Short mmCIF file of C-alpha atoms in Angstrom, two decimals:
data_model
loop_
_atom_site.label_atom_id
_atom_site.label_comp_id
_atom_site.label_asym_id
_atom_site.label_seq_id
_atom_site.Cartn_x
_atom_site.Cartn_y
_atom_site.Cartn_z
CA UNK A 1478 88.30 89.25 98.59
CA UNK A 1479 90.38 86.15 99.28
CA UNK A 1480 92.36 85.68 95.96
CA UNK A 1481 92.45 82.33 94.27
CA UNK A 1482 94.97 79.76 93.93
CA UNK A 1483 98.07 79.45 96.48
CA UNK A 1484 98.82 82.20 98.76
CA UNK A 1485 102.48 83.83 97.45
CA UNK A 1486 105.42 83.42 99.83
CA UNK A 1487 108.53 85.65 100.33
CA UNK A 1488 110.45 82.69 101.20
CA UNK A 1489 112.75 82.10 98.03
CA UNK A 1490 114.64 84.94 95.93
CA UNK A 1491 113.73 82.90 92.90
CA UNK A 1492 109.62 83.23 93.49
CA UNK A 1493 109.87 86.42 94.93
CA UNK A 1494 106.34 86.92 97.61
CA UNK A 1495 103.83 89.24 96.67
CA UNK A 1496 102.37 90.52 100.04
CA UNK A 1497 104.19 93.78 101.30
CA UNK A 1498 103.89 94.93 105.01
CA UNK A 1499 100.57 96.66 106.13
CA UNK A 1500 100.58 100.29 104.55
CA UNK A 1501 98.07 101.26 107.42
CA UNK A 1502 95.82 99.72 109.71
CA UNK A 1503 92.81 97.61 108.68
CA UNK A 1504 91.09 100.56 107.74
CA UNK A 1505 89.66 100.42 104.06
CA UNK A 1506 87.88 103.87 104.55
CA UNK A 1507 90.94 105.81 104.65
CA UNK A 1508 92.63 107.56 101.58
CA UNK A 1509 96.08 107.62 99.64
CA UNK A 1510 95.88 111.43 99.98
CA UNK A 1511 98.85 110.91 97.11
CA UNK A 1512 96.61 109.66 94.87
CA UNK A 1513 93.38 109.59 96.06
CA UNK A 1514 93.55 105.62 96.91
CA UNK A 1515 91.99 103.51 99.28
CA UNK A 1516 94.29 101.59 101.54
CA UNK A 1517 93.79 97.99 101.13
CA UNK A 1518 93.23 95.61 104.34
CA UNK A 1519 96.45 92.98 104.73
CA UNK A 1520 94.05 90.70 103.79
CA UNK A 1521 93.45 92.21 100.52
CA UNK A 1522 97.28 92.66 99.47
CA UNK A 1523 97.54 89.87 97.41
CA UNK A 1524 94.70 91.04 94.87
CA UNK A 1525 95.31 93.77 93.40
CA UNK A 1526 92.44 93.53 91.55
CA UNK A 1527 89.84 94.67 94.65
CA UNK A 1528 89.30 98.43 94.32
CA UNK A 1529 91.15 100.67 93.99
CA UNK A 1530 94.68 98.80 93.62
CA UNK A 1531 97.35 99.08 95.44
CA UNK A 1532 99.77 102.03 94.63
CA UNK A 1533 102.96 102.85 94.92
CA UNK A 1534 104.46 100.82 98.02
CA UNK A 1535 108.10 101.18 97.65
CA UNK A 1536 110.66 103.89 97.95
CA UNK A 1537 112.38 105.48 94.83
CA UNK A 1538 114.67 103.18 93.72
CA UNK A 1539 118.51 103.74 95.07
CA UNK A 1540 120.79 105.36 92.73
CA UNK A 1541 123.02 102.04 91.32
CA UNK A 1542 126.35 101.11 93.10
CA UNK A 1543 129.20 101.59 90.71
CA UNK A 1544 131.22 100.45 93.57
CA UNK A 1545 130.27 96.98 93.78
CA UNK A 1546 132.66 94.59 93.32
CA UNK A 1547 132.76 90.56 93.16
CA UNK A 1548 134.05 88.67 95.99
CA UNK A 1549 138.00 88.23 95.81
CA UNK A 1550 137.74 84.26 96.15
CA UNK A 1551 135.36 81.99 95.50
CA UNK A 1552 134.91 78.34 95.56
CA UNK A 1553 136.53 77.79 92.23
CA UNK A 1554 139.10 80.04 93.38
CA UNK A 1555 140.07 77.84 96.33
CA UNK A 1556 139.70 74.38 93.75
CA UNK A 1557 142.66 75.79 91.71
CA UNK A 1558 140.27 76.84 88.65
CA UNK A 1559 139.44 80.50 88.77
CA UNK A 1560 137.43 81.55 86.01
CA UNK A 1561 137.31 85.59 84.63
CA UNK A 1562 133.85 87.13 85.46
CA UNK A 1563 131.56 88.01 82.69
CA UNK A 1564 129.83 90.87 82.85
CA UNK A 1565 126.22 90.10 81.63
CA UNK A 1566 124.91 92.88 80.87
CA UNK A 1567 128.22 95.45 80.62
CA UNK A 1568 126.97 97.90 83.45
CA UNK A 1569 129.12 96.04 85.60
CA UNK A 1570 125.55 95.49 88.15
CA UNK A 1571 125.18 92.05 86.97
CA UNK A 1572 128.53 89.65 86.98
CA UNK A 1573 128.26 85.52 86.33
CA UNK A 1574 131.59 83.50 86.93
CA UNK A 1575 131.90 79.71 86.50
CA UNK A 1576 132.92 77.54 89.17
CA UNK A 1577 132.62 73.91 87.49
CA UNK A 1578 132.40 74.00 83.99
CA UNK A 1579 129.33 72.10 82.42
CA UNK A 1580 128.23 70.16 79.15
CA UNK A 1581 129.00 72.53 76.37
CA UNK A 1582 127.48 75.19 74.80
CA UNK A 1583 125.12 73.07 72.98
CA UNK A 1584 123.46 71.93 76.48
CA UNK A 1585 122.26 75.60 77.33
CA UNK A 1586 118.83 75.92 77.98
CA UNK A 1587 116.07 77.75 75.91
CA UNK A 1588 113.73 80.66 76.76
CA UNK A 1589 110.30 78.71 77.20
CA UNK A 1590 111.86 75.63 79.09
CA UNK A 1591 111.13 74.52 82.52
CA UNK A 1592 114.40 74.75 84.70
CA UNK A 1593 115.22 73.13 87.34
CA UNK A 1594 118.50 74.48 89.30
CA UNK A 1595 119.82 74.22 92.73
CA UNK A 1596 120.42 77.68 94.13
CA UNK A 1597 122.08 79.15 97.63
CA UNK A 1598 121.76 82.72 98.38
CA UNK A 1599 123.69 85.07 100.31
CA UNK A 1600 124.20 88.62 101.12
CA UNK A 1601 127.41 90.41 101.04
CA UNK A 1602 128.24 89.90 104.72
CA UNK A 1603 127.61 85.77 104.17
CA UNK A 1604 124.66 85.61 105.59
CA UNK A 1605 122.75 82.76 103.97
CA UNK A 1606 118.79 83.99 103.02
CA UNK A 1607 117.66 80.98 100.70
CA UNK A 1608 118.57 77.93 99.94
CA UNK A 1609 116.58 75.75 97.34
CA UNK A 1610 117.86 72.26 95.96
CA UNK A 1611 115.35 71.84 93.31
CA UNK A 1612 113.92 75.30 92.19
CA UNK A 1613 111.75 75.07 89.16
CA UNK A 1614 110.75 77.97 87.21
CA UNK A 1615 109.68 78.88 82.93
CA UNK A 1616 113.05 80.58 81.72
CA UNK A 1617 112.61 83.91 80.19
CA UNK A 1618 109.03 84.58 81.75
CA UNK A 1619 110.05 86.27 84.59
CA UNK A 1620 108.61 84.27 87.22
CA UNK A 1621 112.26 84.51 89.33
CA UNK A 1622 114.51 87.30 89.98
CA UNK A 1623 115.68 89.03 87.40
CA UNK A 1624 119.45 87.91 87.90
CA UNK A 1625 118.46 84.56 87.66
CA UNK A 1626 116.66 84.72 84.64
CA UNK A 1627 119.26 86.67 82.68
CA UNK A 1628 121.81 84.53 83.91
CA UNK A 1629 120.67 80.63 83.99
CA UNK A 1630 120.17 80.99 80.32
CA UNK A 1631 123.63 81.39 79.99
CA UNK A 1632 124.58 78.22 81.81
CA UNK A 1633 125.75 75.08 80.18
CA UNK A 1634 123.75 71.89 81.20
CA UNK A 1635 125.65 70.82 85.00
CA UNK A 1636 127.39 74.12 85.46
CA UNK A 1637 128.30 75.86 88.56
CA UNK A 1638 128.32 79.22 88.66
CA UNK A 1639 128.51 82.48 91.04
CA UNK A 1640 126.23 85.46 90.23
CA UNK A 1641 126.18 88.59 92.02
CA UNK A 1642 124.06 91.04 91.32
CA UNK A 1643 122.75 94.13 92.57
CA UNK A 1644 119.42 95.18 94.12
CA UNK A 1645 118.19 96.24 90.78
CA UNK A 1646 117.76 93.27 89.72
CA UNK A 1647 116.77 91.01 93.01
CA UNK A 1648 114.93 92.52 95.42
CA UNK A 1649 115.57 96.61 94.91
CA UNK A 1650 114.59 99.18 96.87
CA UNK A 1651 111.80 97.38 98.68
CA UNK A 1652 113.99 94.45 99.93
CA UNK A 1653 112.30 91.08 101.55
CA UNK A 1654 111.07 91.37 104.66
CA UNK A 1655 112.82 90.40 107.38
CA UNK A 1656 115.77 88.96 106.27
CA UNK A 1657 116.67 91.04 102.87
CA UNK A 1658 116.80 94.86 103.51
CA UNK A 1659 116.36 97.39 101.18
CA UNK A 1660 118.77 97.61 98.00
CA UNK A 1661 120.85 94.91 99.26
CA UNK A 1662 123.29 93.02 96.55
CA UNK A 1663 122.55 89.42 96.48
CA UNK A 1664 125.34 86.36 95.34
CA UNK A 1665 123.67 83.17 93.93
CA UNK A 1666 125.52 79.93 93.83
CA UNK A 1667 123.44 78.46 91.09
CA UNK A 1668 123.52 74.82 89.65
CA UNK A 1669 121.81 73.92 86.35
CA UNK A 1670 119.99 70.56 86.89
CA UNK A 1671 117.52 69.74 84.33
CA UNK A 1672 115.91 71.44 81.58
CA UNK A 1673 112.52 70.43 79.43
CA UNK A 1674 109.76 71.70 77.76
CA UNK A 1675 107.22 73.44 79.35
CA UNK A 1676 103.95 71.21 79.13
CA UNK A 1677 101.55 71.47 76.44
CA UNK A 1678 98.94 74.05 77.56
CA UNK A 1679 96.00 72.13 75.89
CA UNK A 1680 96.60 68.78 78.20
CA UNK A 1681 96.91 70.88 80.86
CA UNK A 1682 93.44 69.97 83.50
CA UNK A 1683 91.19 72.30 84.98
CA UNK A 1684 93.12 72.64 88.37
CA UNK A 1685 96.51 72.49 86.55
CA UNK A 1686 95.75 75.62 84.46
CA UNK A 1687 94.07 77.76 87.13
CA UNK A 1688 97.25 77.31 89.40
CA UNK A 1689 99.80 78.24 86.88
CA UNK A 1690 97.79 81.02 85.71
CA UNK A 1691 97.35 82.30 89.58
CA UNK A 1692 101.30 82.22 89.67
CA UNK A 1693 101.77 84.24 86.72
CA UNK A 1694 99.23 87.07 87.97
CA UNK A 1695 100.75 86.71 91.51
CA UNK A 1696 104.50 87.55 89.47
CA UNK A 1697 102.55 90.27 88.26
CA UNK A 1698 101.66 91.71 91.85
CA UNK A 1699 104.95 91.49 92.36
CA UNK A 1700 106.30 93.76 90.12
CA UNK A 1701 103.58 96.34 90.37
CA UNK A 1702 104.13 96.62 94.01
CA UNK A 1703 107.95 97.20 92.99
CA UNK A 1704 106.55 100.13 90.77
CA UNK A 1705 107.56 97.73 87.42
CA UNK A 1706 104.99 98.00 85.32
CA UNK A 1707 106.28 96.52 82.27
CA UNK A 1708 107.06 93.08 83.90
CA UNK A 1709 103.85 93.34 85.67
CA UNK A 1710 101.87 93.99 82.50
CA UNK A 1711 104.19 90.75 80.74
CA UNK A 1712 103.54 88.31 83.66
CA UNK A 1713 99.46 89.34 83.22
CA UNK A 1714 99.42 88.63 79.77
CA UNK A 1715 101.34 85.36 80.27
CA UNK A 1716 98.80 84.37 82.88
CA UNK A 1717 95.85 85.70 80.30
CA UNK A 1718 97.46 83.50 77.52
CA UNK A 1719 97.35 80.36 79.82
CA UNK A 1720 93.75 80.82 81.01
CA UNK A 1721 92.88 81.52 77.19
CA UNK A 1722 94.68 78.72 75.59
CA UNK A 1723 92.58 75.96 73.88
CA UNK A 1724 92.27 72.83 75.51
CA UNK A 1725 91.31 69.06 74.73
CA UNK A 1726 90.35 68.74 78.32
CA UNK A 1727 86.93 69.15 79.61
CA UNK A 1728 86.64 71.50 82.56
CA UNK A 1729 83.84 71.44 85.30
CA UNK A 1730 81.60 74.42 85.86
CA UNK A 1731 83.48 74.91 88.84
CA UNK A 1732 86.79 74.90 86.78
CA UNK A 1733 85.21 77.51 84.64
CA UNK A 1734 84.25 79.61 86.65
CA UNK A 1735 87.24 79.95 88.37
CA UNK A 1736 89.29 80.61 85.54
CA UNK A 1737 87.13 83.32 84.70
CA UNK A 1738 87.50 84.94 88.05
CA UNK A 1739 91.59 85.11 87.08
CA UNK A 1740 91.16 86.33 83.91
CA UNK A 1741 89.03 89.27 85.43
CA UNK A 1742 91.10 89.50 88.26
CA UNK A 1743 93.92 89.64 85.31
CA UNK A 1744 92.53 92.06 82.87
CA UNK A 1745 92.11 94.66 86.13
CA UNK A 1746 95.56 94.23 87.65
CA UNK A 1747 96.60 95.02 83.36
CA UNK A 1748 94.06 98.15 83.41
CA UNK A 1749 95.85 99.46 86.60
CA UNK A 1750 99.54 98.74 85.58
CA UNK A 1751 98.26 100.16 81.82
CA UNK A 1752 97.35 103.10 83.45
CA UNK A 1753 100.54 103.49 85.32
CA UNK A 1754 102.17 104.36 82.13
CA UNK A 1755 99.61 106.51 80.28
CA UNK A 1756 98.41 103.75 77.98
CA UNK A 1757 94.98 104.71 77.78
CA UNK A 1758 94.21 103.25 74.83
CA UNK A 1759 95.51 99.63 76.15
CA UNK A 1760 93.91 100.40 79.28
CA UNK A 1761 90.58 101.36 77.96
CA UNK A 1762 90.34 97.78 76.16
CA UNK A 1763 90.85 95.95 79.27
CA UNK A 1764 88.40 97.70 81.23
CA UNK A 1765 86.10 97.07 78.80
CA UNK A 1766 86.74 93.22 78.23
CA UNK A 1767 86.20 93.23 81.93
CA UNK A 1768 82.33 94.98 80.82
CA UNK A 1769 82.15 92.19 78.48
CA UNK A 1770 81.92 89.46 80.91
CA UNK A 1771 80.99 91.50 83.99
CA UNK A 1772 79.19 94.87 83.70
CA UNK A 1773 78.42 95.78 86.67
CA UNK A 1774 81.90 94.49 87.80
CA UNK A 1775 83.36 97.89 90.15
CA UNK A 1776 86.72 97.69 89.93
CA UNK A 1777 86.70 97.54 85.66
CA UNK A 1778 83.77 100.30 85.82
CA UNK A 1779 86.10 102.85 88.50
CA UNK A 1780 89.09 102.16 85.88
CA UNK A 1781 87.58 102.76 82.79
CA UNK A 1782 86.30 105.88 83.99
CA UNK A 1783 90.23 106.76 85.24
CA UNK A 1784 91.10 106.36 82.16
CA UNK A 1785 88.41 108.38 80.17
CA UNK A 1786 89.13 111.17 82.81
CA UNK A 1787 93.18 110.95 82.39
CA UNK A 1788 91.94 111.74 78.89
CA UNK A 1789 90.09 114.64 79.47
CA UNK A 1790 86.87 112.89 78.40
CA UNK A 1791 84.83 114.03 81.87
CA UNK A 1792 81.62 114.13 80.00
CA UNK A 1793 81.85 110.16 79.36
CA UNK A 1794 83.52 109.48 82.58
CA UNK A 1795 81.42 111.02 84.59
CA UNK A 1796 78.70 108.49 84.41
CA UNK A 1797 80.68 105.93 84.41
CA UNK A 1798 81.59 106.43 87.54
CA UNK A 1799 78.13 107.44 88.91
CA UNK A 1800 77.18 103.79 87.88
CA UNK A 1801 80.39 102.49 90.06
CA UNK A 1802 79.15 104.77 92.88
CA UNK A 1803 75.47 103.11 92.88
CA UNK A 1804 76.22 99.77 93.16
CA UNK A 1805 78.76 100.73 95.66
CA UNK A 1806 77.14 104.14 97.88
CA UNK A 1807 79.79 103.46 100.35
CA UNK A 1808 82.87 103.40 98.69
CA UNK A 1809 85.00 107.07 99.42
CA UNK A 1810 87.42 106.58 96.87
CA UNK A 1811 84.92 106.53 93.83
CA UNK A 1812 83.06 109.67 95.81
CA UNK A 1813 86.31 111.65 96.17
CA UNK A 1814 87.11 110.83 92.34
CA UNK A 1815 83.63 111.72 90.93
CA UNK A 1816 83.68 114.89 92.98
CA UNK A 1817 87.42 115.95 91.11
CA UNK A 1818 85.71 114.92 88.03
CA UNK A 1819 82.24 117.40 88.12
CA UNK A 1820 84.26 120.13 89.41
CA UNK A 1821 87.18 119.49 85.99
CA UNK A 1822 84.01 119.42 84.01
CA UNK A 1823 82.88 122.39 85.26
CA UNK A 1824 85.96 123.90 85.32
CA UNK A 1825 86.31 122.44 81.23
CA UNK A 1826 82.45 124.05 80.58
CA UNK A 1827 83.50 127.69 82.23
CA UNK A 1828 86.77 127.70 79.63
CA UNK A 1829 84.77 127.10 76.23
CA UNK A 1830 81.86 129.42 77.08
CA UNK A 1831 84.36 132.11 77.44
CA UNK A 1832 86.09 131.11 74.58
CA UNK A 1833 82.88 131.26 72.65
CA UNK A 1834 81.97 134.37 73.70
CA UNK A 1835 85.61 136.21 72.52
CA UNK A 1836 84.77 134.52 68.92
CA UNK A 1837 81.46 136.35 69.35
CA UNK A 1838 83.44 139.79 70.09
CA UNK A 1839 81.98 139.74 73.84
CA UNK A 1840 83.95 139.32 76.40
CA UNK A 1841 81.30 140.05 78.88
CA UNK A 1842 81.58 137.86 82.22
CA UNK A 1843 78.27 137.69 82.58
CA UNK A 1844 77.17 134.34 83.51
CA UNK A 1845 74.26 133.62 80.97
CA UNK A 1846 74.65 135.77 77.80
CA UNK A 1847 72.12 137.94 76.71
CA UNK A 1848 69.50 138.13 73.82
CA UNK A 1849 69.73 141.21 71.40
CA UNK A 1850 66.40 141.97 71.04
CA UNK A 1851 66.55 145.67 70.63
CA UNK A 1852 69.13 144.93 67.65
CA UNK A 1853 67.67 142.05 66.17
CA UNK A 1854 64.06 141.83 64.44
CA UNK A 1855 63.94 138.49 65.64
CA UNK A 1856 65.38 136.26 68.69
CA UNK A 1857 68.16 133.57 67.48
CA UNK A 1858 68.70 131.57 69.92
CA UNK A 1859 72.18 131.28 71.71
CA UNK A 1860 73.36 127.57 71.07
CA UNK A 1861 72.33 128.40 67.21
CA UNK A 1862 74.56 131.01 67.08
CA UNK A 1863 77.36 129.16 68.63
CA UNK A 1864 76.54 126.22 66.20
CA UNK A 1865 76.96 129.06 62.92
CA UNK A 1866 79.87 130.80 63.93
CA UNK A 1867 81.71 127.60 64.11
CA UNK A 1868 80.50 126.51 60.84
CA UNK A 1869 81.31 129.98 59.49
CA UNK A 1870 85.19 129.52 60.78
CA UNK A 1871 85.27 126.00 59.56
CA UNK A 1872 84.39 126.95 56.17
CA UNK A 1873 86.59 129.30 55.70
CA UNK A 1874 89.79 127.03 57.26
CA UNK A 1875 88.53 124.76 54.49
CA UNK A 1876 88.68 127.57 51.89
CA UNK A 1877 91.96 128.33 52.44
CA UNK A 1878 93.06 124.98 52.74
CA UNK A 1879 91.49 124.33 48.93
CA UNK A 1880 93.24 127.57 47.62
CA UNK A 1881 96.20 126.23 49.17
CA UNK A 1882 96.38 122.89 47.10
CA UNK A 1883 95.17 124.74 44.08
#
């Protein structure tokens, strides 16, 4: 499924692209033996949403450089006016120095504000890989690389400045195809130009608020397919703010509709990065506002039941996913993932019978227990018993818990 809005680019370090390189070939059918995943066609990349998402992609991240250090000279250097380097965060990864001092202080920029900088990017061997005169970006919502938006914040209103950082906080361990490898150290010669207010969300048209919504869920691809789920999950819910803000501007059906289509296509790409870091509960909701506007939607229906099953809860997942696998017979990865499930349930079933039966006092393997008829006047039958004996021990557990506070 095509995704909408503009297709993402890997051409500037400031909107890092979203499309990686082809984890297989246009095969759909096969399966992330890892995790039981579907390999997405190229095509698909983008959209994280189609099922199942895209996994892991990248290798573990590199171990950070301690080693690093800032280049000996700069530009200032040369001018007369070296500057001391500041280290931004103080783990010595991320280092800003001024080059040409700017307004003051006062003139720095606020979290919120659209930024416009100039920006030239290099790696440690000189080798120019981006060069922007006008980037604009939303400070503080993480729609550039990382080092930028720690460190434009701290510029002064027509400052110069050098940044170097390393990979962790550029392009890490997956790099930017072809021209950034893999954990390479980036230094930024960044300008602050302007800075204003973002624009009023409600004045915002149709078109205007489904293409800065797209970009926000596109960030988000981004930093799932760099295994970040936490920026992933904050540029989703920035994109689900936009497309839910109120607005004093009528839309067309057309408009409408595809602003729902990103909000679904949101509220997935959440339930999968959610998921990612065992918040079920978080997870769970977003599948099921998904349900609310689309219940027969795949992707929210092969999800919730994920998450259900992650929770040990086979016996509602189950169906769940049988209801996935009818509208879609085809699909292997829901077939391989309801198979695990019956065979857990069973597995589940198989444990508290035989944990019954040693409350009973018989540990007989038998598969089906037996009726005492030649003991008992009368036949009780089994589930009955089972029912009693557990109200028996849950009576007394509340006796003693009664004597207890007496």
């Amino acid at each position: 499924m095509a995704s909408s809005g503009e297709e993402p680019t890997s051409g500037s370090p400031g909107r890092a692209g979203t499309g990686t390189e082809p984890a297989a070939a246009a095969d759909a059918a096969q399966l992330d033996t890892a995790e039981d995943f579907e390999v997405l066609e190229e095509e698909d990349e983008d959209d994280l949403s189609e099922l199942p998402p895209l996994e892991d992609v990248g290798r573990p991240p590199a171990p950070p450089r301690e080693d690093a250090q800032p280049p000996e000279q700069s530009a200032g250097d040369a001018a007369g006016d070296p500057q001391e380097w500041l280290d931004v965060l103080g783990n010595g990864l991320l280092k800003k120095k001024t080059l040409v001092p700017g307004q003051g202080v006062d003139s720095r920029p606020q979290k919120g504000q659209d930024v416009t900088i100039r920006l030239k990017a290099t790696l440690e061997d000189g080798t120019v890989v981006e060069e922007d005169p006008a980037l604009t970006f939303t400070l503080g919502d993480c729609d550039v690389l990382q080092a930028l938006d720690l460190c434009v914040q701290l510029l002064e209103m027509g400052e110069t400045a050098l940044i170097v950082s390393e990979a962790k906080y550029c392009y890490g361990a997956q790099g930017r195809s072809p021209d950034i490898p893999p954990n390479a150290s980036l230094t930024l010669e960044v300008e602050l130009l302007a800075a204003r207010d973002a624009p009023d969300l409600e004045l915002l048209s149709g078109k205007e608020k489904i293409q800065l919504a797209n970009r926000k869920r596109e960030r988000g691809n981004f930093f799932y397919q760099q295994a970040d789920y936490v920026l992933a999950i904050n540029s989703y819910d920035i994109a689900l703010r936009i497309v839910g803000s109120s607005s004093k501007v009528d839309f067309s059906p057309d408009e409408e509709a595809e602003l729902l289509d990103v909000k679904v296509k949101c509220l997935n790409n959440l339930a999968a990065s959610q998921l990612k870091l065992d918040h079920f509960k978080a997870a769970l909701k977003s599948c099921n506002l998904v349900l609310e506007h689309q219940p027969e939607n795949i992707k929210a229906l092969f999800r919730k039941g994920q998450v259900l099953a992650q929770q040990g809860e086979y016996r509602e997942a189950i169906p769940i996913l049988k209801a996935a696998l009818k509208l879609e017979p085809s699909n292997k990865t829901i077939h391989a993932e309801l198979s695990k499930l019956v065979k857990k349930h069973a597995d589940q079933r198989n444990v508290e019978t035989e944990m019954y039966r040693k409350m009973l006092g018989n540990p007989s393997a038998a598969g089906t227990p037996r009726k005492c008829k030649d003991k008992l006047p009368w036949s009780i039958p089994w589930k009955w018993l089972f029912g009693a004996t557990a109200i028996a021990l849950g009576g007394v557990a509340l006796s003693v818990v009664i004597a207890a506070r007496n």
